[in-house]
PDB file of C-alpha atoms in Angstrom:
ATOM      1  CA  UNK A  26       0.000   0.000   0.000  1.00 94.00           C
ATOM      2  CA  UNK A  27       1.242   3.495  -0.830  1.00 96.00           C
ATOM      3  CA  UNK A  28       0.482   5.969   1.962  1.00 97.00           C
ATOM      4  CA  UNK A  29       0.637   9.717   1.461  1.00 97.00           C
ATOM      5  CA  UNK A  30       1.212  11.424   4.810  1.00 96.00           C
ATOM      6  CA  UNK A  31       0.289  15.108   5.017  1.00 95.00           C
ATOM      7  CA  UNK A  32       1.641  17.494   7.624  1.00 93.00           C
ATOM      8  CA  UNK A  33       1.160  21.264   7.626  1.00 92.00           C
ATOM      9  CA  UNK A  34       4.638  21.881   9.003  1.00 90.00           C
ATOM     10  CA  UNK A  35       7.848  20.001   9.762  1.00 86.00           C
ATOM     11  CA  UNK A  36      10.644  21.630  11.718  1.00 81.00           C
ATOM     12  CA  UNK A  37      13.554  22.206   9.294  1.00 76.00           C
ATOM     13  CA  UNK A  38      15.906  21.199  12.121  1.00 71.00           C
ATOM     14  CA  UNK A  39      14.238  17.781  12.172  1.00 67.00           C
ATOM     15  CA  UNK A  40      13.165  18.162  15.796  1.00 65.00           C
ATOM     16  CA  UNK A  41       9.701  17.580  17.177  1.00 69.00           C
ATOM     17  CA  UNK A  42       6.908  15.133  17.797  1.00 73.00           C
ATOM     18  CA  UNK A  43       5.556  14.827  14.243  1.00 72.00           C
ATOM     19  CA  UNK A  44       9.055  14.361  12.875  1.00 76.00           C
ATOM     20  CA  UNK A  45       9.894  11.471  15.195  1.00 78.00           C
ATOM     21  CA  UNK A  46       6.425   9.934  14.871  1.00 80.00           C
ATOM     22  CA  UNK A  47       6.539   9.938  11.070  1.00 85.00           C
ATOM     23  CA  UNK A  48      10.037   8.449  11.164  1.00 83.00           C
ATOM     24  CA  UNK A  49       9.092   5.484  13.352  1.00 82.00           C
ATOM     25  CA  UNK A  50       5.720   4.987  11.679  1.00 86.00           C
ATOM     26  CA  UNK A  51       7.325   4.907   8.234  1.00 89.00           C
ATOM     27  CA  UNK A  52       9.928   2.423   9.423  1.00 87.00           C
ATOM     28  CA  UNK A  53       7.156   0.156  10.695  1.00 86.00           C
ATOM     29  CA  UNK A  54       5.180   0.516   7.471  1.00 91.00           C
ATOM     30  CA  UNK A  55       8.198  -0.257   5.282  1.00 89.00           C
ATOM     31  CA  UNK A  56       8.888  -3.382   7.319  1.00 89.00           C
ATOM     32  CA  UNK A  57       5.342  -4.447   6.431  1.00 91.00           C
ATOM     33  CA  UNK A  58       5.990  -3.792   2.728  1.00 93.00           C
ATOM     34  CA  UNK A  59       4.165  -0.449   2.534  1.00 94.00           C
ATOM     35  CA  UNK A  60       5.465   2.781   1.000  1.00 95.00           C
ATOM     36  CA  UNK A  61       5.459   6.117   2.865  1.00 95.00           C
ATOM     37  CA  UNK A  62       5.606   9.534   1.247  1.00 96.00           C
ATOM     38  CA  UNK A  63       5.460  12.591   3.517  1.00 95.00           C
ATOM     39  CA  UNK A  64       4.139  15.789   1.932  1.00 96.00           C
ATOM     40  CA  UNK A  65       4.592  19.074   3.746  1.00 95.00           C
ATOM     41  CA  UNK A  66       5.129  22.766   3.065  1.00 96.00           C
ATOM     42  CA  UNK A  67       8.613  23.897   2.111  1.00 96.00           C
ATOM     43  CA  UNK A  68      10.329  25.392   5.195  1.00 94.00           C
ATOM     44  CA  UNK A  69      12.698  27.504   3.068  1.00 94.00           C
ATOM     45  CA  UNK A  70      12.292  29.424  -0.161  1.00 95.00           C
ATOM     46  CA  UNK A  71      15.034  27.309  -1.760  1.00 95.00           C
ATOM     47  CA  UNK A  72      13.985  23.938  -0.317  1.00 94.00           C
ATOM     48  CA  UNK A  73      14.549  21.002  -2.705  1.00 95.00           C
ATOM     49  CA  UNK A  74      11.536  19.308  -4.252  1.00 95.00           C
ATOM     50  CA  UNK A  75      12.165  16.216  -2.134  1.00 94.00           C
ATOM     51  CA  UNK A  76      14.558  14.618   0.346  1.00 93.00           C
ATOM     52  CA  UNK A  77      14.978  10.855   0.615  1.00 93.00           C
ATOM     53  CA  UNK A  78      15.388   9.187   3.998  1.00 90.00           C
ATOM     54  CA  UNK A  79      15.901   5.523   4.771  1.00 90.00           C
ATOM     55  CA  UNK A  80      12.234   4.614   5.100  1.00 92.00           C
ATOM     56  CA  UNK A  81      10.382   7.460   3.379  1.00 93.00           C
ATOM     57  CA  UNK A  82      10.594  10.436   1.067  1.00 93.00           C
ATOM     58  CA  UNK A  83       9.639  13.981   2.079  1.00 94.00           C
ATOM     59  CA  UNK A  84       8.055  15.975  -0.741  1.00 96.00           C
ATOM     60  CA  UNK A  85       8.072  19.744  -0.282  1.00 97.00           C
ATOM     61  CA  UNK A  86       5.338  21.924  -1.780  1.00 97.00           C
ATOM     62  CA  UNK A  87       6.074  25.638  -1.935  1.00 96.00           C
ATOM     63  CA  UNK A  88       2.566  27.105  -1.995  1.00 95.00           C
ATOM     64  CA  UNK A  89       3.122  30.847  -1.819  1.00 96.00           C
ATOM     65  CA  UNK A  90       6.049  30.308   0.605  1.00 96.00           C
ATOM     66  CA  UNK A  91       3.877  31.118   3.610  1.00 94.00           C
ATOM     67  CA  UNK A  92       5.552  28.342   5.617  1.00 94.00           C
ATOM     68  CA  UNK A  93       9.039  29.475   4.587  1.00 95.00           C
ATOM     69  CA  UNK A  94       8.232  33.032   5.652  1.00 94.00           C
ATOM     70  CA  UNK A  95       6.974  31.713   8.998  1.00 92.00           C
ATOM     71  CA  UNK A  96      10.350  30.112   9.718  1.00 93.00           C
ATOM     72  CA  UNK A  97      12.118  33.300   8.610  1.00 93.00           C
ATOM     73  CA  UNK A  98      10.093  35.137  11.243  1.00 93.00           C
ATOM     74  CA  UNK A  99      10.879  32.569  13.954  1.00 91.00           C
ATOM     75  CA  UNK A 100      14.599  32.904  13.185  1.00 92.00           C
ATOM     76  CA  UNK A 101      14.497  36.553  14.308  1.00 94.00           C
ATOM     77  CA  UNK A 102      14.880  37.723  17.919  1.00 93.00           C
ATOM     78  CA  UNK A 103      11.488  37.986  19.603  1.00 91.00           C
ATOM     79  CA  UNK A 104      11.689  41.763  19.958  1.00 91.00           C
ATOM     80  CA  UNK A 105      11.988  42.172  16.176  1.00 90.00           C
ATOM     81  CA  UNK A 106       9.257  39.791  15.068  1.00 91.00           C
ATOM     82  CA  UNK A 107       6.209  42.052  15.406  1.00 87.00           C
ATOM     83  CA  UNK A 108       7.607  44.727  13.102  1.00 88.00           C
ATOM     84  CA  UNK A 109       8.864  42.172  10.565  1.00 90.00           C
ATOM     85  CA  UNK A 110       5.544  40.276  10.550  1.00 88.00           C
ATOM     86  CA  UNK A 111       3.750  43.200   8.915  1.00 86.00           C
ATOM     87  CA  UNK A 112       6.308  43.040   6.094  1.00 89.00           C
ATOM     88  CA  UNK A 113       6.405  39.260   5.667  1.00 91.00           C
ATOM     89  CA  UNK A 114       2.667  38.560   5.767  1.00 89.00           C
ATOM     90  CA  UNK A 115      -0.529  39.975   4.317  1.00 86.00           C
ATOM     91  CA  UNK A 116      -4.146  39.471   5.315  1.00 84.00           C
ATOM     92  CA  UNK A 117      -5.131  37.022   2.571  1.00 89.00           C
ATOM     93  CA  UNK A 118      -1.890  34.990   2.692  1.00 92.00           C
ATOM     94  CA  UNK A 119      -3.638  31.858   3.929  1.00 91.00           C
ATOM     95  CA  UNK A 120      -6.209  31.867   1.132  1.00 94.00           C
ATOM     96  CA  UNK A 121      -3.523  32.454  -1.520  1.00 95.00           C
ATOM     97  CA  UNK A 122      -1.381  29.685  -0.050  1.00 96.00           C
ATOM     98  CA  UNK A 123      -4.256  27.189  -0.039  1.00 96.00           C
ATOM     99  CA  UNK A 124      -5.159  28.003  -3.651  1.00 96.00           C
ATOM    100  CA  UNK A 125      -1.573  27.440  -4.746  1.00 97.00           C
ATOM    101  CA  UNK A 126      -1.214  24.222  -2.763  1.00 97.00           C
ATOM    102  CA  UNK A 127      -4.429  22.812  -4.232  1.00 97.00           C
ATOM    103  CA  UNK A 128      -2.842  22.671  -7.682  1.00 96.00           C
ATOM    104  CA  UNK A 129       0.502  21.413  -6.404  1.00 97.00           C
ATOM    105  CA  UNK A 130      -0.968  18.676  -4.215  1.00 97.00           C
ATOM    106  CA  UNK A 131      -3.413  17.514  -6.878  1.00 97.00           C
ATOM    107  CA  UNK A 132      -0.581  17.226  -9.404  1.00 97.00           C
ATOM    108  CA  UNK A 133       1.432  15.160  -6.935  1.00 97.00           C
ATOM    109  CA  UNK A 134      -1.516  12.909  -6.089  1.00 97.00           C
ATOM    110  CA  UNK A 135      -2.046  12.219  -9.792  1.00 96.00           C
ATOM    111  CA  UNK A 136       1.661  11.455 -10.126  1.00 96.00           C
ATOM    112  CA  UNK A 137       2.094   9.281  -7.018  1.00 96.00           C
ATOM    113  CA  UNK A 138      -1.344   7.572  -6.996  1.00 96.00           C
ATOM    114  CA  UNK A 139      -1.587   6.911  -3.229  1.00 97.00           C
ATOM    115  CA  UNK A 140      -3.916   4.246  -1.843  1.00 97.00           C
ATOM    116  CA  UNK A 141      -4.719   6.312   1.251  1.00 97.00           C
ATOM    117  CA  UNK A 142      -4.102   9.819   2.584  1.00 97.00           C
ATOM    118  CA  UNK A 143      -3.079  10.082   6.234  1.00 96.00           C
ATOM    119  CA  UNK A 144      -3.051  13.644   7.558  1.00 95.00           C
ATOM    120  CA  UNK A 145      -1.293  14.581  10.792  1.00 91.00           C
ATOM    121  CA  UNK A 146      -2.683  17.526  12.785  1.00 83.00           C
ATOM    122  CA  UNK A 147      -3.520  19.443   9.613  1.00 83.00           C
ATOM    123  CA  UNK A 148      -5.317  22.209  11.477  1.00 88.00           C
ATOM    124  CA  UNK A 149      -5.032  25.148   9.107  1.00 90.00           C
ATOM    125  CA  UNK A 150      -3.650  24.408   5.659  1.00 94.00           C
ATOM    126  CA  UNK A 151      -3.884  20.899   4.252  1.00 95.00           C
ATOM    127  CA  UNK A 152      -7.270  20.157   5.808  1.00 94.00           C
ATOM    128  CA  UNK A 153      -8.608  23.100   3.795  1.00 95.00           C
ATOM    129  CA  UNK A 154      -6.693  22.032   0.684  1.00 97.00           C
ATOM    130  CA  UNK A 155      -8.148  18.515   0.915  1.00 96.00           C
ATOM    131  CA  UNK A 156     -11.628  19.862   1.618  1.00 96.00           C
ATOM    132  CA  UNK A 157     -11.551  22.056  -1.490  1.00 96.00           C
ATOM    133  CA  UNK A 158     -10.227  19.219  -3.659  1.00 96.00           C
ATOM    134  CA  UNK A 159     -12.876  16.877  -2.283  1.00 95.00           C
ATOM    135  CA  UNK A 160     -15.681  19.359  -2.955  1.00 93.00           C
ATOM    136  CA  UNK A 161     -14.405  19.724  -6.509  1.00 93.00           C
ATOM    137  CA  UNK A 162     -14.484  15.958  -7.021  1.00 93.00           C
ATOM    138  CA  UNK A 163     -10.750  15.788  -7.707  1.00 94.00           C
ATOM    139  CA  UNK A 164      -9.812  13.112  -5.170  1.00 93.00           C
ATOM    140  CA  UNK A 165     -12.066  10.309  -6.328  1.00 90.00           C
ATOM    141  CA  UNK A 166     -12.524   7.627  -3.686  1.00 92.00           C
ATOM    142  CA  UNK A 167      -9.156   7.888  -1.938  1.00 96.00           C
ATOM    143  CA  UNK A 168      -9.848   7.255   1.776  1.00 97.00           C
ATOM    144  CA  UNK A 169      -8.627  10.013   4.091  1.00 97.00           C
ATOM    145  CA  UNK A 170      -7.661   9.610   7.735  1.00 97.00           C
ATOM    146  CA  UNK A 171      -6.412  12.273  10.145  1.00 96.00           C
ATOM    147  CA  UNK A 172      -4.447  11.733  13.340  1.00 94.00           C
ATOM    148  CA  UNK A 173      -4.685  14.517  15.921  1.00 93.00           C
ATOM    149  CA  UNK A 174      -1.542  14.518  18.025  1.00 88.00           C
ATOM    150  CA  UNK A 175      -2.478  16.773  20.931  1.00 87.00           C
ATOM    151  CA  UNK A 176      -4.974  18.940  22.760  1.00 88.00           C
ATOM    152  CA  UNK A 177      -6.210  22.328  21.486  1.00 90.00           C
ATOM    153  CA  UNK A 178      -3.640  25.110  21.367  1.00 89.00           C
ATOM    154  CA  UNK A 179      -3.912  28.867  20.773  1.00 89.00           C
ATOM    155  CA  UNK A 180      -3.508  29.859  17.137  1.00 86.00           C
ATOM    156  CA  UNK A 181      -3.005  33.168  15.338  1.00 83.00           C
ATOM    157  CA  UNK A 182      -3.828  33.111  11.620  1.00 82.00           C
ATOM    158  CA  UNK A 183      -1.922  35.285   9.100  1.00 78.00           C
ATOM    159  CA  UNK A 184      -4.885  37.683   9.102  1.00 77.00           C
ATOM    160  CA  UNK A 185      -4.325  38.261  12.826  1.00 78.00           C
ATOM    161  CA  UNK A 186      -7.420  36.293  13.858  1.00 84.00           C
ATOM    162  CA  UNK A 187      -6.976  34.533  17.196  1.00 90.00           C
ATOM    163  CA  UNK A 188      -8.481  31.067  17.438  1.00 91.00           C
ATOM    164  CA  UNK A 189      -7.456  27.515  18.355  1.00 91.00           C
ATOM    165  CA  UNK A 190      -6.115  24.739  16.169  1.00 92.00           C
ATOM    166  CA  UNK A 191      -9.150  22.551  16.960  1.00 94.00           C
ATOM    167  CA  UNK A 192     -11.514  25.356  15.961  1.00 93.00           C
ATOM    168  CA  UNK A 193      -9.656  25.751  12.683  1.00 92.00           C
ATOM    169  CA  UNK A 194      -9.682  21.987  12.096  1.00 94.00           C
ATOM    170  CA  UNK A 195     -13.438  21.831  12.654  1.00 94.00           C
ATOM    171  CA  UNK A 196     -13.923  24.521   9.987  1.00 92.00           C
ATOM    172  CA  UNK A 197     -12.672  22.057   7.356  1.00 93.00           C
ATOM    173  CA  UNK A 198     -12.760  18.355   8.180  1.00 94.00           C
ATOM    174  CA  UNK A 199     -13.007  16.256   4.997  1.00 95.00           C
ATOM    175  CA  UNK A 200     -11.812  13.038   6.632  1.00 96.00           C
ATOM    176  CA  UNK A 201     -13.499   9.646   6.750  1.00 96.00           C
ATOM    177  CA  UNK A 202     -11.975   8.879  10.152  1.00 97.00           C
ATOM    178  CA  UNK A 203     -10.170  10.908  12.807  1.00 96.00           C
ATOM    179  CA  UNK A 204      -7.767   9.237  15.227  1.00 95.00           C
ATOM    180  CA  UNK A 205      -6.878  10.928  18.517  1.00 94.00           C
ATOM    181  CA  UNK A 206      -3.792  10.044  20.550  1.00 90.00           C
ATOM    182  CA  UNK A 207      -5.729   9.737  23.815  1.00 88.00           C
ATOM    183  CA  UNK A 208      -9.243   9.464  25.208  1.00 90.00           C
ATOM    184  CA  UNK A 209      -9.034  13.072  26.359  1.00 89.00           C
ATOM    185  CA  UNK A 210      -7.991  14.383  22.939  1.00 92.00           C
ATOM    186  CA  UNK A 211     -10.834  12.395  21.349  1.00 94.00           C
ATOM    187  CA  UNK A 212     -13.362  13.763  23.841  1.00 94.00           C
ATOM    188  CA  UNK A 213     -12.332  17.401  23.396  1.00 94.00           C
ATOM    189  CA  UNK A 214     -12.107  17.148  19.609  1.00 94.00           C
ATOM    190  CA  UNK A 215     -15.531  15.529  19.421  1.00 94.00           C
ATOM    191  CA  UNK A 216     -16.972  18.533  21.275  1.00 94.00           C
ATOM    192  CA  UNK A 217     -15.518  20.930  18.692  1.00 95.00           C
ATOM    193  CA  UNK A 218     -16.773  18.881  15.749  1.00 95.00           C
ATOM    194  CA  UNK A 219     -20.238  18.449  17.280  1.00 94.00           C
ATOM    195  CA  UNK A 220     -20.645  22.220  17.609  1.00 94.00           C
ATOM    196  CA  UNK A 221     -20.145  22.522  13.840  1.00 92.00           C
ATOM    197  CA  UNK A 222     -22.494  19.622  13.100  1.00 93.00           C
ATOM    198  CA  UNK A 223     -19.672  17.478  11.701  1.00 93.00           C
ATOM    199  CA  UNK A 224     -20.451  13.784  11.939  1.00 92.00           C
ATOM    200  CA  UNK A 225     -17.172  11.907  11.571  1.00 95.00           C
ATOM    201  CA  UNK A 226     -15.942   9.012  13.744  1.00 96.00           C
ATOM    202  CA  UNK A 227     -13.305  10.067  16.294  1.00 96.00           C
ATOM    203  CA  UNK A 228     -11.454   7.127  17.810  1.00 94.00           C
ATOM    204  CA  UNK A 229      -8.644   7.106  20.384  1.00 93.00           C
ATOM    205  CA  UNK A 230      -5.477   5.346  19.258  1.00 89.00           C
ATOM    206  CA  UNK A 231      -2.464   5.597  21.534  1.00 84.00           C
ATOM    207  CA  UNK A 232       0.830   6.014  19.717  1.00 74.00           C
ATOM    208  CA  UNK A 233       2.843   4.017  22.224  1.00 70.00           C
ATOM    209  CA  UNK A 234       6.601   4.152  22.737  1.00 68.00           C
ATOM    210  CA  UNK A 235       9.370   2.605  20.674  1.00 69.00           C
ATOM    211  CA  UNK A 236      11.113   0.607  23.394  1.00 69.00           C
ATOM    212  CA  UNK A 237      14.179   0.098  21.221  1.00 71.00           C
ATOM    213  CA  UNK A 238      14.836   3.828  21.563  1.00 68.00           C
ATOM    214  CA  UNK A 239      13.123   4.826  24.816  1.00 66.00           C
ATOM    215  CA  UNK A 240      13.686   2.150  27.411  1.00 65.00           C
ATOM    216  CA  UNK A 241      13.851   1.989  31.208  1.00 64.00           C
ATOM    217  CA  UNK A 242      17.298   2.223  32.778  1.00 66.00           C
ATOM    218  CA  UNK A 243      17.519  -1.021  34.756  1.00 67.00           C
ATOM    219  CA  UNK A 244      20.465   0.008  36.934  1.00 68.00           C
ATOM    220  CA  UNK A 245      18.920   3.226  38.234  1.00 65.00           C
ATOM    221  CA  UNK A 246      18.475   3.348  42.004  1.00 68.00           C
ATOM    222  CA  UNK A 247      16.146   6.338  42.166  1.00 64.00           C
ATOM    223  CA  UNK A 248      12.485   5.530  42.700  1.00 67.00           C
ATOM    224  CA  UNK A 249       9.575   7.662  41.592  1.00 64.00           C
ATOM    225  CA  UNK A 250       5.874   7.375  40.984  1.00 67.00           C
ATOM    226  CA  UNK A 251       5.881   9.296  37.716  1.00 66.00           C
ATOM    227  CA  UNK A 252       8.383  11.272  35.653  1.00 68.00           C
ATOM    228  CA  UNK A 253       7.398  13.967  33.172  1.00 67.00           C
ATOM    229  CA  UNK A 254       9.666  15.574  30.592  1.00 69.00           C
ATOM    230  CA  UNK A 255       7.976  18.390  28.722  1.00 70.00           C
ATOM    231  CA  UNK A 256       6.190  21.700  29.102  1.00 70.00           C
ATOM    232  CA  UNK A 257       4.162  21.972  32.305  1.00 70.00           C
ATOM    233  CA  UNK A 258       1.148  23.534  30.616  1.00 69.00           C
ATOM    234  CA  UNK A 259      -2.521  22.638  30.479  1.00 67.00           C
ATOM    235  CA  UNK A 260      -2.282  22.172  26.703  1.00 61.00           C
ATOM    236  CA  UNK A 261       0.060  19.257  27.486  1.00 66.00           C
ATOM    237  CA  UNK A 262      -2.637  17.697  29.710  1.00 65.00           C
ATOM    238  CA  UNK A 263      -0.579  17.772  32.903  1.00 67.00           C
ATOM    239  CA  UNK A 264      -3.845  18.503  34.716  1.00 67.00           C
ATOM    240  CA  UNK A 265      -4.852  14.914  33.985  1.00 66.00           C
ATOM    241  CA  UNK A 266      -1.998  13.401  36.008  1.00 64.00           C
ATOM    242  CA  UNK A 267      -4.021  13.202  39.262  1.00 64.00           C
ATOM    243  CA  UNK A 268      -6.720  11.196  37.469  1.00 63.00           C
ATOM    244  CA  UNK A 269      -4.139   8.867  35.968  1.00 56.00           C
TER     245      UNK A 269
END
């Protein structure tokens, strides 16, 4: 089976949850004789068309370079970002980017002929691209699945509108099935979708841990009830620890 993975953004430094998840997932899929292609927005204006890794290929789509301009902004010191943002972005950037990506993604789908599309936390861009292509009848019967990797987070769109990623996702949800990485994520996401009258199955599916990489240290003498490495914020669900 040929699987086209979609992700709005991948850190150009190769760091982050989606990056590691897609790496290990693709390795597992290849070992089961499947093919993984990861499609994302180009993080730089001069990004190559694709980069080959051991178990998958990353295909970069430029759009209108909205993603590349985002990383240019993040590379600046925080005190200089606000002034530069008004130069880098314009109010209708998102709409122009989506229109450009529609053509680019459709061309690639016709070229690669995937058996399934698996989107990963496509809150703003590719969920809208897929929705527009679906409404236009361009995708045929390709099944589409989305995996939501975390709880809702604050989001500022290029227009300056303040919202959340879940709210943006519920504005365009063309998927046949949505997988959530925990019961809590599934419950919260279902609330957002229900408010918009979207009837799509939302099922929890825990990602698990690759024990060949992350494994207990048998010789450690320290004892603890629980260890947490990450941001101590509600968006990371640390408030659920007492229940667990």
